[in-house]
XYZ file of C-alpha atoms in Angstrom:
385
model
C 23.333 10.790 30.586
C 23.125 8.744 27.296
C 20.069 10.377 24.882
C 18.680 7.930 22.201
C 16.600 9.212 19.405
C 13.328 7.613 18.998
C 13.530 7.454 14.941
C 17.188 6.330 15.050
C 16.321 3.838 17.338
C 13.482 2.371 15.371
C 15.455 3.185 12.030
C 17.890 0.718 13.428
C 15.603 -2.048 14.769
C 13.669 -2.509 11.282
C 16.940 -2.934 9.677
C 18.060 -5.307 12.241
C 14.888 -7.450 11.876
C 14.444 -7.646 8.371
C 17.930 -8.160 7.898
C 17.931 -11.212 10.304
C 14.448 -12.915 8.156
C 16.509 -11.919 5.449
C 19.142 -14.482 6.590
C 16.666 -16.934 7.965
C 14.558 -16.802 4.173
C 17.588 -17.331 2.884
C 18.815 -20.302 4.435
C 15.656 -22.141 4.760
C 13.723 -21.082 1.308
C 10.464 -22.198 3.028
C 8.946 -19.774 4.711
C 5.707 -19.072 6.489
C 4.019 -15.645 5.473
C 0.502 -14.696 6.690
C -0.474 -18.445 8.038
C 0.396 -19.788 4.612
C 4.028 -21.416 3.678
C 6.046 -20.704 0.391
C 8.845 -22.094 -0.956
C 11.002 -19.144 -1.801
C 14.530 -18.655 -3.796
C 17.227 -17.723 -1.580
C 18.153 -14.450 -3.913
C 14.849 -12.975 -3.469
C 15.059 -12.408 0.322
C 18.749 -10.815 -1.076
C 17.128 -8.784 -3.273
C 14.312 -7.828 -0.879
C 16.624 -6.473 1.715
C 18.235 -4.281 -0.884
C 15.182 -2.211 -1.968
C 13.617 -2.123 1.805
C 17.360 -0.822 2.697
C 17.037 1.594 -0.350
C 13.593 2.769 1.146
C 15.045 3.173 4.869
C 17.876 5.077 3.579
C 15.543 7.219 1.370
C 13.595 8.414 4.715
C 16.333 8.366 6.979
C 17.824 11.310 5.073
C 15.016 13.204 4.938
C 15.005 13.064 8.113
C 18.124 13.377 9.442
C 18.271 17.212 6.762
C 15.476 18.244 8.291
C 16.049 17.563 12.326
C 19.318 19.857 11.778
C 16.522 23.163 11.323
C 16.358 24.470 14.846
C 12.663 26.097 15.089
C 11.053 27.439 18.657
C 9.170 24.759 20.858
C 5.688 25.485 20.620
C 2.551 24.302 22.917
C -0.118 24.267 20.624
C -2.463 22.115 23.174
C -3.836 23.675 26.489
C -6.657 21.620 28.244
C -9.331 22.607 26.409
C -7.490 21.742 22.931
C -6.663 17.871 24.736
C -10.255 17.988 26.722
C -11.738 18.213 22.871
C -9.498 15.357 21.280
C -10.337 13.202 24.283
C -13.790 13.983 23.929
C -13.225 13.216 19.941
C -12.035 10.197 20.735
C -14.514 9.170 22.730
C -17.127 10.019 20.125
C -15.121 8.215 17.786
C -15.139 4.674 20.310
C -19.015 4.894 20.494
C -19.601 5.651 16.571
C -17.119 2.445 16.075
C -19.427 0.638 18.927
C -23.089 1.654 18.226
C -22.404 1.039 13.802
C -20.115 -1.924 14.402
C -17.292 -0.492 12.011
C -13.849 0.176 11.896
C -12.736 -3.322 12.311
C -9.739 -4.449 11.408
C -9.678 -6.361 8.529
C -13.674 -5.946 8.130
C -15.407 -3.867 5.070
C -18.153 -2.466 6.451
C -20.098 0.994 6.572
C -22.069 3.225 8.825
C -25.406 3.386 7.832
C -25.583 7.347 8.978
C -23.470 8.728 5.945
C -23.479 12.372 8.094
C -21.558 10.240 11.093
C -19.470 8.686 8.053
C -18.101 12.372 6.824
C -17.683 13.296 10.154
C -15.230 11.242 11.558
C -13.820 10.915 7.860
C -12.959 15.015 7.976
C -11.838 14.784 12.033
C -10.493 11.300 12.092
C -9.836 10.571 16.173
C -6.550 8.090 15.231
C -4.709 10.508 13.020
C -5.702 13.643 15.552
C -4.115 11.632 18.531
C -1.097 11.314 16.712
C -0.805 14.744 15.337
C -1.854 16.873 18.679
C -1.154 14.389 21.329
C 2.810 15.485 21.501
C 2.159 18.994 21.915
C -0.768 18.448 25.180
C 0.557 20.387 27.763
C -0.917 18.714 30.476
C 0.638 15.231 31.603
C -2.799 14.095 32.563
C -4.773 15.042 30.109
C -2.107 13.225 27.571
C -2.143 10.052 29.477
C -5.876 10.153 28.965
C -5.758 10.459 25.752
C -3.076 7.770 25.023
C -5.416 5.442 26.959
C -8.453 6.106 25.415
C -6.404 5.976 21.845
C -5.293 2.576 23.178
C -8.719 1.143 24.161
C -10.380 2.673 21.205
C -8.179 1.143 18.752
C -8.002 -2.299 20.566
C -11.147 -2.848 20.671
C -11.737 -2.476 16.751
C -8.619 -5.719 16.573
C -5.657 -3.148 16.612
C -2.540 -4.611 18.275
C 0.191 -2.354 17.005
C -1.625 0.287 18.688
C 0.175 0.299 22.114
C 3.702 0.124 20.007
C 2.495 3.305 18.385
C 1.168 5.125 21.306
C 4.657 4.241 23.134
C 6.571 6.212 20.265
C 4.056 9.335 20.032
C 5.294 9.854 24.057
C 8.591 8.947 23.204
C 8.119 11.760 20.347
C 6.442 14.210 23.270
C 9.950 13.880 25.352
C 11.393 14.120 22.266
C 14.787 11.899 23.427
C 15.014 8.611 25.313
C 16.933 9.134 28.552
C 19.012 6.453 29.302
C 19.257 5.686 32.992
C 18.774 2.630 35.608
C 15.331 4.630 36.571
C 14.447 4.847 32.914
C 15.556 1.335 32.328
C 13.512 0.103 34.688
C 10.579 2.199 33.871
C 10.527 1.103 30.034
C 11.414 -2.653 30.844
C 8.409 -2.963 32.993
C 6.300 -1.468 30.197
C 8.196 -3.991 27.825
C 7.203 -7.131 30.006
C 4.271 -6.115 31.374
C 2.723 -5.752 27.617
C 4.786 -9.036 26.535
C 3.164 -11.249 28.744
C -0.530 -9.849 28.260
C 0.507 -10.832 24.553
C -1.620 -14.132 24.295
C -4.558 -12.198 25.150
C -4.184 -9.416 23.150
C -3.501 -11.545 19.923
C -6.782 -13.357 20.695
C -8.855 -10.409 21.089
C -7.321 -8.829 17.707
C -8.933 -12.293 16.020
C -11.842 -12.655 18.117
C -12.407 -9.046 16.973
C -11.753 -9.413 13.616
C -14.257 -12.559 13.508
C -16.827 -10.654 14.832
C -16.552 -11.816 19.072
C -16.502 -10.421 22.038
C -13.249 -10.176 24.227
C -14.122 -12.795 27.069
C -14.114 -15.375 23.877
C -10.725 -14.059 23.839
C -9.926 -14.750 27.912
C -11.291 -18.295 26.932
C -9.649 -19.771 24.340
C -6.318 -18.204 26.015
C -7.127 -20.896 29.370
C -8.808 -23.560 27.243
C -5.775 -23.510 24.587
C -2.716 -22.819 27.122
C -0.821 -19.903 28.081
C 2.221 -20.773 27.690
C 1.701 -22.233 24.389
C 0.021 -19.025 23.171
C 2.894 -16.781 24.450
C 5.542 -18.333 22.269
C 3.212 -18.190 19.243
C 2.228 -14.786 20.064
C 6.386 -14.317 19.945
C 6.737 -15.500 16.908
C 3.871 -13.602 15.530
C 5.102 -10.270 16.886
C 8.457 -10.337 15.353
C 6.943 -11.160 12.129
C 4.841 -7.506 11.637
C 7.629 -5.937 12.232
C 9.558 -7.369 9.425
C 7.970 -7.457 5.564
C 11.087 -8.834 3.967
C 9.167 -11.887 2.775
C 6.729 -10.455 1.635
C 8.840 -8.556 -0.587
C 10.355 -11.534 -1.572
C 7.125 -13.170 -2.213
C 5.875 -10.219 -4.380
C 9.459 -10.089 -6.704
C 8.674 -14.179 -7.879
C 4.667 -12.926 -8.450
C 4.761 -9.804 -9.356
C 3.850 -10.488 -12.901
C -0.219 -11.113 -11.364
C -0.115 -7.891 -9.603
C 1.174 -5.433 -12.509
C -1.068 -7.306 -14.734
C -3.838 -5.998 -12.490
C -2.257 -2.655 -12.141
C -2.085 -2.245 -15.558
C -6.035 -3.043 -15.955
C -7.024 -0.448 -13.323
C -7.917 -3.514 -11.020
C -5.391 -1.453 -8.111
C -5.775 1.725 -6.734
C -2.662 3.855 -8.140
C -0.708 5.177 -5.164
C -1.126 8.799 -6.268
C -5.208 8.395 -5.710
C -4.467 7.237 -1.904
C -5.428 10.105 0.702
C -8.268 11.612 2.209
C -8.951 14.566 -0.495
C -8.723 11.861 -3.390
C -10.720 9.952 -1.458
C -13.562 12.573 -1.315
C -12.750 14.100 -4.858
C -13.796 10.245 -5.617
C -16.873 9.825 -3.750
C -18.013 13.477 -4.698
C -17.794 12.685 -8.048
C -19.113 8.875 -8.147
C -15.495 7.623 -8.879
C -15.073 3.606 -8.075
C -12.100 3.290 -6.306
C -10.486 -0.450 -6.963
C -8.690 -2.625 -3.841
C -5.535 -1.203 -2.629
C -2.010 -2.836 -3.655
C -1.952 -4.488 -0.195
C -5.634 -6.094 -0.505
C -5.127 -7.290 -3.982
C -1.886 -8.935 -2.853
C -3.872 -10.413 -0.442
C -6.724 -11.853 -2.837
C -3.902 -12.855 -5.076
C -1.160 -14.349 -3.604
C -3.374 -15.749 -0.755
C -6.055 -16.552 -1.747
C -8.018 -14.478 0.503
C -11.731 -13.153 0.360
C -11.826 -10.934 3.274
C -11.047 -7.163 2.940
C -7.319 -7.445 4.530
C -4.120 -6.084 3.661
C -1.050 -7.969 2.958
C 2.445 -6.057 3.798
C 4.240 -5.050 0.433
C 5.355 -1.966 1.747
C 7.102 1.075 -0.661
C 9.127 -2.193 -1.366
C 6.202 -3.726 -3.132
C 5.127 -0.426 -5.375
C 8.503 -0.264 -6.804
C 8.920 -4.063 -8.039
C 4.569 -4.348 -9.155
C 5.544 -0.609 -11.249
C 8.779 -1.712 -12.854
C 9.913 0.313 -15.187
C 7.587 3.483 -13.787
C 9.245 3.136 -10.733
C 10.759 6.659 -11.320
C 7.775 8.410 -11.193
C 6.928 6.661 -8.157
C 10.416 7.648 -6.429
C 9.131 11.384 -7.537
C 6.043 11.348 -5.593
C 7.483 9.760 -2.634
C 10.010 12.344 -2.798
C 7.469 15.218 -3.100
C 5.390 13.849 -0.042
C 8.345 13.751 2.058
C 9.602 17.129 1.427
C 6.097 18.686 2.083
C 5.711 16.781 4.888
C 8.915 17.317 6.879
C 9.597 20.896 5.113
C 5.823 21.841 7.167
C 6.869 20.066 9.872
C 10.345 21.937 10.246
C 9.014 25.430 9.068
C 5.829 25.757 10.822
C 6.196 23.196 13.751
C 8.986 22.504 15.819
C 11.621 18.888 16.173
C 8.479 17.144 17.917
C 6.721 17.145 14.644
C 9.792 16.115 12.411
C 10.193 13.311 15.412
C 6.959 12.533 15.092
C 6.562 12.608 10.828
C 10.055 10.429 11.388
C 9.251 7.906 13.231
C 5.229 7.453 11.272
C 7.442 7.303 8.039
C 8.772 4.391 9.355
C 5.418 2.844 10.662
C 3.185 4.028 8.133
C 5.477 5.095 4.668
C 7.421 2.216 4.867
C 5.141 -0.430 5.036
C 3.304 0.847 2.220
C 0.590 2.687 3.947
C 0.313 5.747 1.629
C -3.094 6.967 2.069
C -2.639 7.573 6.025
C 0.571 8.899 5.493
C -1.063 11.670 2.872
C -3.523 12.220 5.203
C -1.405 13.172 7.581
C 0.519 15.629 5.723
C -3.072 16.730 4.508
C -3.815 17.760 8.045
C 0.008 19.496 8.975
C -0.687 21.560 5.532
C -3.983 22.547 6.922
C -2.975 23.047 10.923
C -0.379 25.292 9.631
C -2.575 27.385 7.377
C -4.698 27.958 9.828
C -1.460 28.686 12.636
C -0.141 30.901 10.162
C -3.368 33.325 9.272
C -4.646 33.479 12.942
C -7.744 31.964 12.463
């Protein structure tokens, strides 16, 4: 039976995607990024595709060292380890419900700063996708996965079934190819394809502060069908940032600029113990890379995040792009070095395939966070605590 490896397999896919906007950007120079349209030289997307390849390449080995270090499958989560994440979770879903916060693309903040910490020291999302692989119990991890879906849906999170199909893909570990399995994963496929119109309208109707039966409605009053090719279109484009790289090498100029003033957070300050070293000492921490790019090049006024992705660091930093490649370097070694030493392949799957989904796109400060949390899981593994 054929085995496919989950980060292989979406190693392969982002390539494929990018590289085919890549060709599209380049033939057609106008392009539509974000809603708005830009009229783009064709040797950017060129020169786009080269550093996102660059960046792939720089995880995939990484990777593909550390997934040759054969280490002991572990169970780390009996039922009362996945009835306490589920129960975390569910915490987490009423905080989110009963403060209003936690929206995508909305600032906002609990008023109860002790709730704040809380879920800022246990955060429910990051947990899910640390622990979830390693529940023993098939029940209690379907649970969890749906509760992680619902949770994160109803705060205008899309991507979140996508992600939740990888973490079980990372549980098993290998994709089985057979007519059974074929079946299986093409029903999931459609099934969440043509519930696409909805969910697209609920992430907005979310974001603009509804409810989801405004969602239901504007689906029937607007069309279906109509919604479903849009909804298409607007799914292939998050999984590709190849314009926005593009976008960023003709502008970049603006963004350095504000780098260079201490108008952008540096990446090295993005992660949850910077982010408390900050706040314990009265630190202002300025707009992310991604949500300057977005006031910038935009035009925007809401607290969003454009894509630029590692891509994006290493053309705004120019000639400090060195020290940049260090610290990526030094994050990915920690991480998958923990991962391999004091985990097992489930965890380098795992790190893998949320290098790709979080590292690549430019997400830093989730990614640090979650080799914050496999430093500290296997500190505490280690001394028996």
């Amino acid at each position: 039976m054929l085995s496919l490896n989950p980060f292989y397999t979406l190693f392969l896919f982002y390539l494929i995607v990018n590289f085919i906007f890549m060709i599209v950007g380049f033939n057609t120079n106008y392009v539509e990024i974000e809603f708005d349209f830009f009229d783009l030289k064709s040797s950017s997307f060129i020169f786009a595709f080269i550093i996102q390849f660059f960046v792939c390449v720089f995880i995939f080995l990484f990777f593909y060292f550390f997934k040759k270090i054969k280490n002991k499958k572990i169970n780390i989560i009996g039922d009362k380890g996945a009835i306490f994440l589920l129960t975390l979770q569910a915490l987490f879903l009423l905080y989110n419900f009963l403060f209003d916060v936690n929206i995508a693309g909305v600032s906002a903040k609990s008023s109860s700063e002790i709730l704040n910490l809380f879920f800022i020291l246990l955060p429910a999302d990051l947990f899910y996708i640390i622990f979830s692989p390693y529940i023993v119990s098939n029940k209690l991890f379907r649970l969890n996965t749906a509760l992680y879906i619902i949770s994160n849906t109803l705060r205008g999170w899309m991507g979140v079934v996508l992600l939740a199909f990888f973490v079980a893909l990372c549980r098993k570990e290998t994709i089985k190819v057979s007519l059974k399995n074929i079946f299986n994963y093409s029903f999931i496929v459609i099934f969440v394809l043509l519930l696409l119109p909805y969910l697209t309208q609920i992430k907005w109707v979310i974001r603009s502060d509804g409810n989801i039966f405004e969602a239901i409605n504007m689906v029937n009053e607007i069309g279906y069908l109509k919604l479903l090719e849009e909804s298409f279109n607007y799914l292939f484009n998050r999984f590709q940032h190849n314009y926005h790289v593009a976008l960023l090498w003709e502008n970049y100029s603006q963004l350095k600029l504000q780098y260079e003033k201490g108008g952008i957070l540096p990446y090295w300050q993005e992660g949850i113990l910077q982010n408390i070293i900050a706040s314990t000492l009265g630190l202002d921490r300025p707009p992310m890379l991604g949500n300057q790019m977005a006031h910038i090049l935009f035009s925007s006024k809401d607290s969003w995040s454009a894509n630029p992705g590692l891509s994006g660091w290493l053309i705004v930093l120019q000639e400090k792009f060195v020290l940049f490649i260090l610290y990526i370097f030094l994050i990915l070694f920690i991480g998958f070095y923990t991962a391999a030493k004091y985990f097992d392949n489930r965890m380098v799957l795992t790190l893998g395939v949320f290098s790709i989904f979080y590292l690549f796109h430019g997400w830093i400060a989730v990614y640090v966070s979650m080799i914050t949390y496999l430093l500290i899981i296997s500190f505490i593994r280690r001394v028996k605590i």
